[in-house]
Structure formats: C-alpha cells, structure tokens
Coordinates of C-alpha atoms in Angstrom, one line a residue:
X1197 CA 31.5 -58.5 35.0
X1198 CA 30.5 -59.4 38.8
X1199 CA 34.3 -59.5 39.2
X1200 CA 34.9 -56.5 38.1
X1201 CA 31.9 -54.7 40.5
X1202 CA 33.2 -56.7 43.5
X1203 CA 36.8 -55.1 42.9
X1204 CA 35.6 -51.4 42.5
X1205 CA 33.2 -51.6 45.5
X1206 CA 36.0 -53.1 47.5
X1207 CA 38.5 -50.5 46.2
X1208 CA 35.7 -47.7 47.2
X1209 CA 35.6 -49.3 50.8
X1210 CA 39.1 -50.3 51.3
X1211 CA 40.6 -47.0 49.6
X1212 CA 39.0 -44.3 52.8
X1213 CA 39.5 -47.3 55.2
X1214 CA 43.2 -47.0 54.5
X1215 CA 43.9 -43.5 54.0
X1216 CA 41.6 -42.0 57.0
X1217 CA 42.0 -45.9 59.2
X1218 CA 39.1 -45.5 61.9
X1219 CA 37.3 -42.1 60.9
X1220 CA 36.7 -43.4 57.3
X1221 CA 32.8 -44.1 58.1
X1222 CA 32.4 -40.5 59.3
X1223 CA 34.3 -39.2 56.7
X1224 CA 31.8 -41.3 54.3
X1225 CA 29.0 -40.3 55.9
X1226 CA 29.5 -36.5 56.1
X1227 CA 30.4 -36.6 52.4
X1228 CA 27.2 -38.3 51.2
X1229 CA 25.5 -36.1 53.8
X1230 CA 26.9 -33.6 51.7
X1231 CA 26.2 -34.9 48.5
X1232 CA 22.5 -35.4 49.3
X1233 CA 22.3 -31.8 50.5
X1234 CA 23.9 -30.0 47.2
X1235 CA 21.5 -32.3 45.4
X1236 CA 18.0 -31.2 47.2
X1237 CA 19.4 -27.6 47.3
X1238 CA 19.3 -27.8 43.3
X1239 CA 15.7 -29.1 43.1
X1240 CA 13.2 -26.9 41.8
X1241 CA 10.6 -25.6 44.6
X1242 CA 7.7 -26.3 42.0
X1243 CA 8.7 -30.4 41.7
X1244 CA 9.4 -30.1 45.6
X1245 CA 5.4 -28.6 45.9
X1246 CA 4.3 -31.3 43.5
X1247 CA 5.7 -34.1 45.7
X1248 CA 4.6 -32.8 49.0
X1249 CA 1.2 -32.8 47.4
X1250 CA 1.7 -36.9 46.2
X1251 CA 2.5 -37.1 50.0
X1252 CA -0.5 -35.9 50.8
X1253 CA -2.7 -37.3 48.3
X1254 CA -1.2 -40.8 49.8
X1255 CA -3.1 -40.2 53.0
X1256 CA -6.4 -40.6 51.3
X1257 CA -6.3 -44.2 51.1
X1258 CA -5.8 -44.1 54.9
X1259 CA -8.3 -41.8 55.5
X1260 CA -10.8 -44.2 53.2
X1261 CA -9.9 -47.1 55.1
X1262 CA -10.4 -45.0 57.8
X1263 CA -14.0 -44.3 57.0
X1264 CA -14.8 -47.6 55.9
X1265 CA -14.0 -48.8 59.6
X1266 CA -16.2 -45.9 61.0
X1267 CA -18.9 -46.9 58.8
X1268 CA -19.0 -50.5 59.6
X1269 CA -18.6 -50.0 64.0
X1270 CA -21.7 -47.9 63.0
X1271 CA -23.8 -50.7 61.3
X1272 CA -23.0 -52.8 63.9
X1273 CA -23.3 -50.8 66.2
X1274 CA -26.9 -49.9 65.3
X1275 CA -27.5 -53.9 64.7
X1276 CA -26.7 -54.9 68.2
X1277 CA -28.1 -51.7 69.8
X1278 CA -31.6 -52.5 68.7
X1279 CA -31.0 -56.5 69.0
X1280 CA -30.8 -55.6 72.8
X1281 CA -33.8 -53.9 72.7
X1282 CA -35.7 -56.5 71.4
X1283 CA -34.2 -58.6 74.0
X1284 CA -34.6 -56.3 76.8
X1285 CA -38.3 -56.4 76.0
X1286 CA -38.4 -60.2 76.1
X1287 CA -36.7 -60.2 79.3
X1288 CA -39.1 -57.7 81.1
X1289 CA -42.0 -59.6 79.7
X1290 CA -40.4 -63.3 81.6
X1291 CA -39.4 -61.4 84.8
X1292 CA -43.1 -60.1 84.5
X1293 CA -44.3 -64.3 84.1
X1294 CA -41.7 -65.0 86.4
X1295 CA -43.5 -63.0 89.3
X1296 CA -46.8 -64.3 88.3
X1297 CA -46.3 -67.9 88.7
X1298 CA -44.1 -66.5 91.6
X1299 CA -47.3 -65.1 93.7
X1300 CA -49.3 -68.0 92.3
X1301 CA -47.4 -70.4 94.2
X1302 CA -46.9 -68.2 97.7
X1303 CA -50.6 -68.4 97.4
X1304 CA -50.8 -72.1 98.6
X1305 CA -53.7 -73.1 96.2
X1306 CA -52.5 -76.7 94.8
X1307 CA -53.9 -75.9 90.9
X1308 CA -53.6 -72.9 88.9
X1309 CA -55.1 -72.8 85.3
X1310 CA -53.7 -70.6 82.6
X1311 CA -54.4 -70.5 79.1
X1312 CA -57.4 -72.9 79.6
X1313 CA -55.6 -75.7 80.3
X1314 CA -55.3 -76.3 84.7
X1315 CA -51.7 -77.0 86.0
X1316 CA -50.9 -78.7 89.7
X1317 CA -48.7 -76.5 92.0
X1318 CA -45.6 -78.9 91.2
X1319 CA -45.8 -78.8 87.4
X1320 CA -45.9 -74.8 87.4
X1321 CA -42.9 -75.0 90.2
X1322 CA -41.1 -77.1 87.5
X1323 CA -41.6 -74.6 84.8
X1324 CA -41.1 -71.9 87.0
X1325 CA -37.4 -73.1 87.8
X1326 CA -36.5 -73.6 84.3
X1327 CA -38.2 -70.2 83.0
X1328 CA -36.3 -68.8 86.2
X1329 CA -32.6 -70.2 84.8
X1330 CA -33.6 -69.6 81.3
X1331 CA -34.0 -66.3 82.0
X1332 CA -30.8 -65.9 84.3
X1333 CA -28.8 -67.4 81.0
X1334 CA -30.6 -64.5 78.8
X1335 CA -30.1 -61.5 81.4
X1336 CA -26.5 -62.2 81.6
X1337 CA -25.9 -62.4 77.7
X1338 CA -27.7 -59.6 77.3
X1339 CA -25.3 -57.6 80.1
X1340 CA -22.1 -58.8 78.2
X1341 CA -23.6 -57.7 74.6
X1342 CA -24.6 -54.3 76.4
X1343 CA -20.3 -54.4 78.0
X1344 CA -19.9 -54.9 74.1
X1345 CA -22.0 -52.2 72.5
X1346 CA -20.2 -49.9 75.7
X1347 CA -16.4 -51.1 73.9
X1348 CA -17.7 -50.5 70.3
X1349 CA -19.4 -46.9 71.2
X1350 CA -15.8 -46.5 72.8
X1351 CA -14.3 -47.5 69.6
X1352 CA -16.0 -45.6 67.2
X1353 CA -15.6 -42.5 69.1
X1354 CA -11.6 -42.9 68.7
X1355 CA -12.2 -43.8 65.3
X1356 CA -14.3 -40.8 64.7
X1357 CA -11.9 -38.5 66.4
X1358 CA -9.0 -40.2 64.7
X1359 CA -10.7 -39.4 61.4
X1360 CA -11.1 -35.9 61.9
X1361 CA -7.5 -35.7 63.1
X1362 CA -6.6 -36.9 59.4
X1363 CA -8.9 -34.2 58.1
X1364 CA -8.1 -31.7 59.8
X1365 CA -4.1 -32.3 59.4
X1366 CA -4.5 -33.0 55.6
X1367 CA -6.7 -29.6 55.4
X1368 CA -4.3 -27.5 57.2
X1369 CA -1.4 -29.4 54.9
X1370 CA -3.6 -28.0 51.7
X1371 CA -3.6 -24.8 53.2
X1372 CA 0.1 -24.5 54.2
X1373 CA 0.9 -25.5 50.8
X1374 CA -0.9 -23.2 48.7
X1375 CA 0.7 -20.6 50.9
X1376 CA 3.7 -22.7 49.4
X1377 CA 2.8 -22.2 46.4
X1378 CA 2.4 -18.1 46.6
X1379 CA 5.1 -17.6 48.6
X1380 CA 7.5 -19.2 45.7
X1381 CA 5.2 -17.2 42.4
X1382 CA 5.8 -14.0 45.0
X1383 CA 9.6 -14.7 45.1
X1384 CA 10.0 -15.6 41.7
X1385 CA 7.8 -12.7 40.7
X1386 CA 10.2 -10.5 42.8
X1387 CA 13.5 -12.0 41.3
X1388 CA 12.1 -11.0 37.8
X1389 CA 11.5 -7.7 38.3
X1390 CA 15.0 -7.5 39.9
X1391 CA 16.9 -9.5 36.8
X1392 CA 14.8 -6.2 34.7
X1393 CA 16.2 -3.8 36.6
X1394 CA 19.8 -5.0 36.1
X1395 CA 18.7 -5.8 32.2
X1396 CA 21.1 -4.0 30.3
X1397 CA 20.8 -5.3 26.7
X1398 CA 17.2 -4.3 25.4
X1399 CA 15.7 -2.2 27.7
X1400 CA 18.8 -0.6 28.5
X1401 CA 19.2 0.0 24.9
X1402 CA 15.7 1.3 24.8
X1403 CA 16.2 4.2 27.4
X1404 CA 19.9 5.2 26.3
X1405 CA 18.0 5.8 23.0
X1406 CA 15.2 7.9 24.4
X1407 CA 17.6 9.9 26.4
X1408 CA 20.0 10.8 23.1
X1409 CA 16.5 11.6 21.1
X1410 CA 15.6 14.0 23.9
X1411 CA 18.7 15.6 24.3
X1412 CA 19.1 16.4 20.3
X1413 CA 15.5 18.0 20.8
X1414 CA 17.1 20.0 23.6
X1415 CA 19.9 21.1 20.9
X1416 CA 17.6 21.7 18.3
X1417 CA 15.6 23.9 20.7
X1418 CA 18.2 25.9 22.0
X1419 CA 19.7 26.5 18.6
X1420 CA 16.3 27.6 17.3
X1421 CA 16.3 30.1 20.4
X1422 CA 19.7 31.6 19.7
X1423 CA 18.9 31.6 15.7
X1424 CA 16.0 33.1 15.9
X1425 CA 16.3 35.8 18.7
X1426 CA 16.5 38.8 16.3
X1427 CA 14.1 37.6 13.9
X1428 CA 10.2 38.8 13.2
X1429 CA 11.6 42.6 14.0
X1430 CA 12.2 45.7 11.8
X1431 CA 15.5 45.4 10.3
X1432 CA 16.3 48.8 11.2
X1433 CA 19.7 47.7 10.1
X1434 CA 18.7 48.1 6.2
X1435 CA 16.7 51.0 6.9
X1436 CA 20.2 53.5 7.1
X1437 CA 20.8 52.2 3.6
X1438 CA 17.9 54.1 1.8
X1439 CA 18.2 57.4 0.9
X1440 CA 17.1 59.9 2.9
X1441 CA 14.7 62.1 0.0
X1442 CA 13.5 58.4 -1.4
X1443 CA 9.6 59.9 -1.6
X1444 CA 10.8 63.1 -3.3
X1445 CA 12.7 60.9 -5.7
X1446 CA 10.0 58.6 -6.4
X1447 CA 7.7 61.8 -6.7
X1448 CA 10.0 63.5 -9.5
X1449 CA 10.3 60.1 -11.2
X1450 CA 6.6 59.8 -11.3
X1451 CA 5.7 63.6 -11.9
X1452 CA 3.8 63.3 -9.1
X1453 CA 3.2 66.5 -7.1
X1454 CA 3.3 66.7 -3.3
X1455 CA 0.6 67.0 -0.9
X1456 CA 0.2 70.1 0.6
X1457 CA 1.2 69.2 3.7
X1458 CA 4.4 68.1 2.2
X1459 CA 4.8 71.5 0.3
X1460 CA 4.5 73.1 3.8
X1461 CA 7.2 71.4 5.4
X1462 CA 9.1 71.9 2.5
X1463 CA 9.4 75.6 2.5
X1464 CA 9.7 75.6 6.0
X1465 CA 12.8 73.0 5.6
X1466 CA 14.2 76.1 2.7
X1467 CA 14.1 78.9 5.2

C-alpha cells in the first residue's frame, strides 16, 4: 500500500515536471492558488461569520493572561511600595541617631550616657561607625528597590495599555462583525425579494388569475350595459298594437256608459 502512494505522489510530481520542465512549480502553485480560491468563494458568509467570531473568542485567553499579569505587577507593586516606606522610615530615624551621636562626639566630652546606661567617647565612636555603614548598606538597597518599583510602574503601565489595546481591538472586531452580520441578512433579504419578483410559478399564477377574473367582470359589465340600455322604459313599441277605441270597447262590453266629459268630446269628434 506505501508503494502504491509513493508511485502516485511521484507520478503527481514528475508528470508537470516533465510536461511544463522549469515552470512546473508555478504552474502548481497558481493552480492550487486557484483551487483554494473557488473553494472559499463557495463558503457560506454565515460559517465564514461564525469562524471570525472563534477567532476572536481565541483572544480571550490572551487577554486573561493578560490580566492575570496586570494583576499580579499590581500586588507586588503595592507590596514593595509600602515595604520602602517602612524602610524609609527606619532610615530617617538612624540618620536622625546618626547625627546625635554625631554632635555628641564634636562636643569633646569623654562620656555620654544614653538610655541609663554611660558610654566613653570611643565605645559610642565604635557604634557610630558601624550604625554609620549599616545604614550606608540599607540606603543603597532601598535606592535599587525604589530603581525596581520605577521598572515595574514602567511595566505595568505597558501592560495596562497593552490590555486595553486587546479590548479595544476585540470591541471594535464585535462591532465590525455584527455590521457583518446585517450587511449579509440585508443582502440576502434583498436577493429574496428579487428571486419574488422573477417567481413565475405561484404568484405568477396568482395574479394571471386575478387579472382573467377581472376582465370577465369587465365583460359581464359591458354586456349588462348594452342588454339593458332600452330596458325600465315604456314599450311604446307594443303601444301601436292596441286598438285605437280600446276604452269604448271595453265600455260597450261592460254596458258601462261614458263620462260626460267623454260624451262631449264624442259629439264633437261626430261633427
């Protein structure tokens, strides 16, 4: 089976080696360029959206770590900063002893008593030499701790503006994709209304059918108006059919005489 994959891989190499010689690389690599393109071109923006959000959820942990830092430059910060105070105290109470026994000795007197008990001049000399170096020893410590508590300040200051850097850029990546996110539900929201516009099964269907009902009711209409143009109207046409002396017929039928009025006109009508 390993034979078999060694041959193809050396027939895929050897095969655009032969046929394009020195240019088969840049064939290769144009092709796959090619290949990789067609490929994201047919992903779907939504699982493109969902990945550049996994992107960015990714620099949380960086961000955490981040903060973690931050937090402990601040504890130690605050640790050493008030260490040094204590310290500085302590060294402005010696350089106060220091320029007591100082004066003490610049006085001349050859005994000096403190706390009860009475030291000669050379005893506090001794002590005063080794207070003096003692304290030299302290002050410089506490200059290189305050040369440290200067770097760490630096530090956390970089830190701190290095963490809102992250914040800000993953913030304004949010932002840009939810407008991501709308611009692709307005486009899609778009290209359905256009693939309704061009629907003609349904809704084509639909309006052909409400155009033929409203034409028939346009026929039915106009043939009612042509129909009925002569109706609700004397129909003087069946009036030249009756006989002209119908009431004096009906009269002589029924014995009925005539009004006077009638008998008027009648013998007006005989002369």
């Amino acid at each position: 089976m390993i034979k078999k994959i060694l041959m193809v891989t050396g027939a895929v190499v050897l095969i655009p080696a032969f046929i394009f010689g020195r240019d088969a690389w840049s064939y290769v690599r144009t092709a796959g360029q090619s290949v990789r393109n067609a490929v994201k071109s047919e992903v779907p923006p939504e699982f493109e959206i969902k990945r550049i959000k996994e992107l960015v959820d990714n620099l949380i942990p960086d961000i955490r770590r981040c903060m973690h830092v931050i937090a402990e430059q601040q504890v130690d910060i605050e640790n050493l900063r008030d260490d040094l105070d204590r310290r500085q105290a302590e060294l402005a109470k010696q350089e106060e002893l220091l320029l007591g026994m100082t004066d003490d000795l610049e006085s001349g007197q050859s005994t000096f008593k403190y706390a009860s008990h009475v030291y000669t001049a050379e005893e506090v000399r001794l002590d005063l030499a080794s207070r003096f170096a003692k304290f030299k020893v302290a002050r410089e410590a506490a200059d290189r701790d305050r040369q440290i508590l200067k770097a760490r300040e630096t530090a956390l200051t970089a830190n701190q503006k290095k963490l809102e850097g992250m914040l800000d850029s993953k913030q304004t990546l949010e932002v840009e994709i939810a407008q991501l996110e709308a611009r692709v539900k307005s486009i899609q929201a778009a290209e359905s209304v256009s693939e309704l516009s061009f629907d003609d099964s349904q809704l084509a269907q639909a309006k052909q059918a409400i155009r033929d009902l409203n034409r028939q009711m346009d026929v039915r209409e106009r043939m009612m108006d042509v129909e009925g143009r002569f109706t609700d109207l004397i129909p003087l046409e069946d009036l030249r059919k009756v006989p002209a002396d119908l009431s004096q017929q009906v009269r002589s039928y029924l014995n009925a005489p005539a009004p006077a009025n009638e008998k008027v006109a009648a013998s007006d009508a005989t002369r």
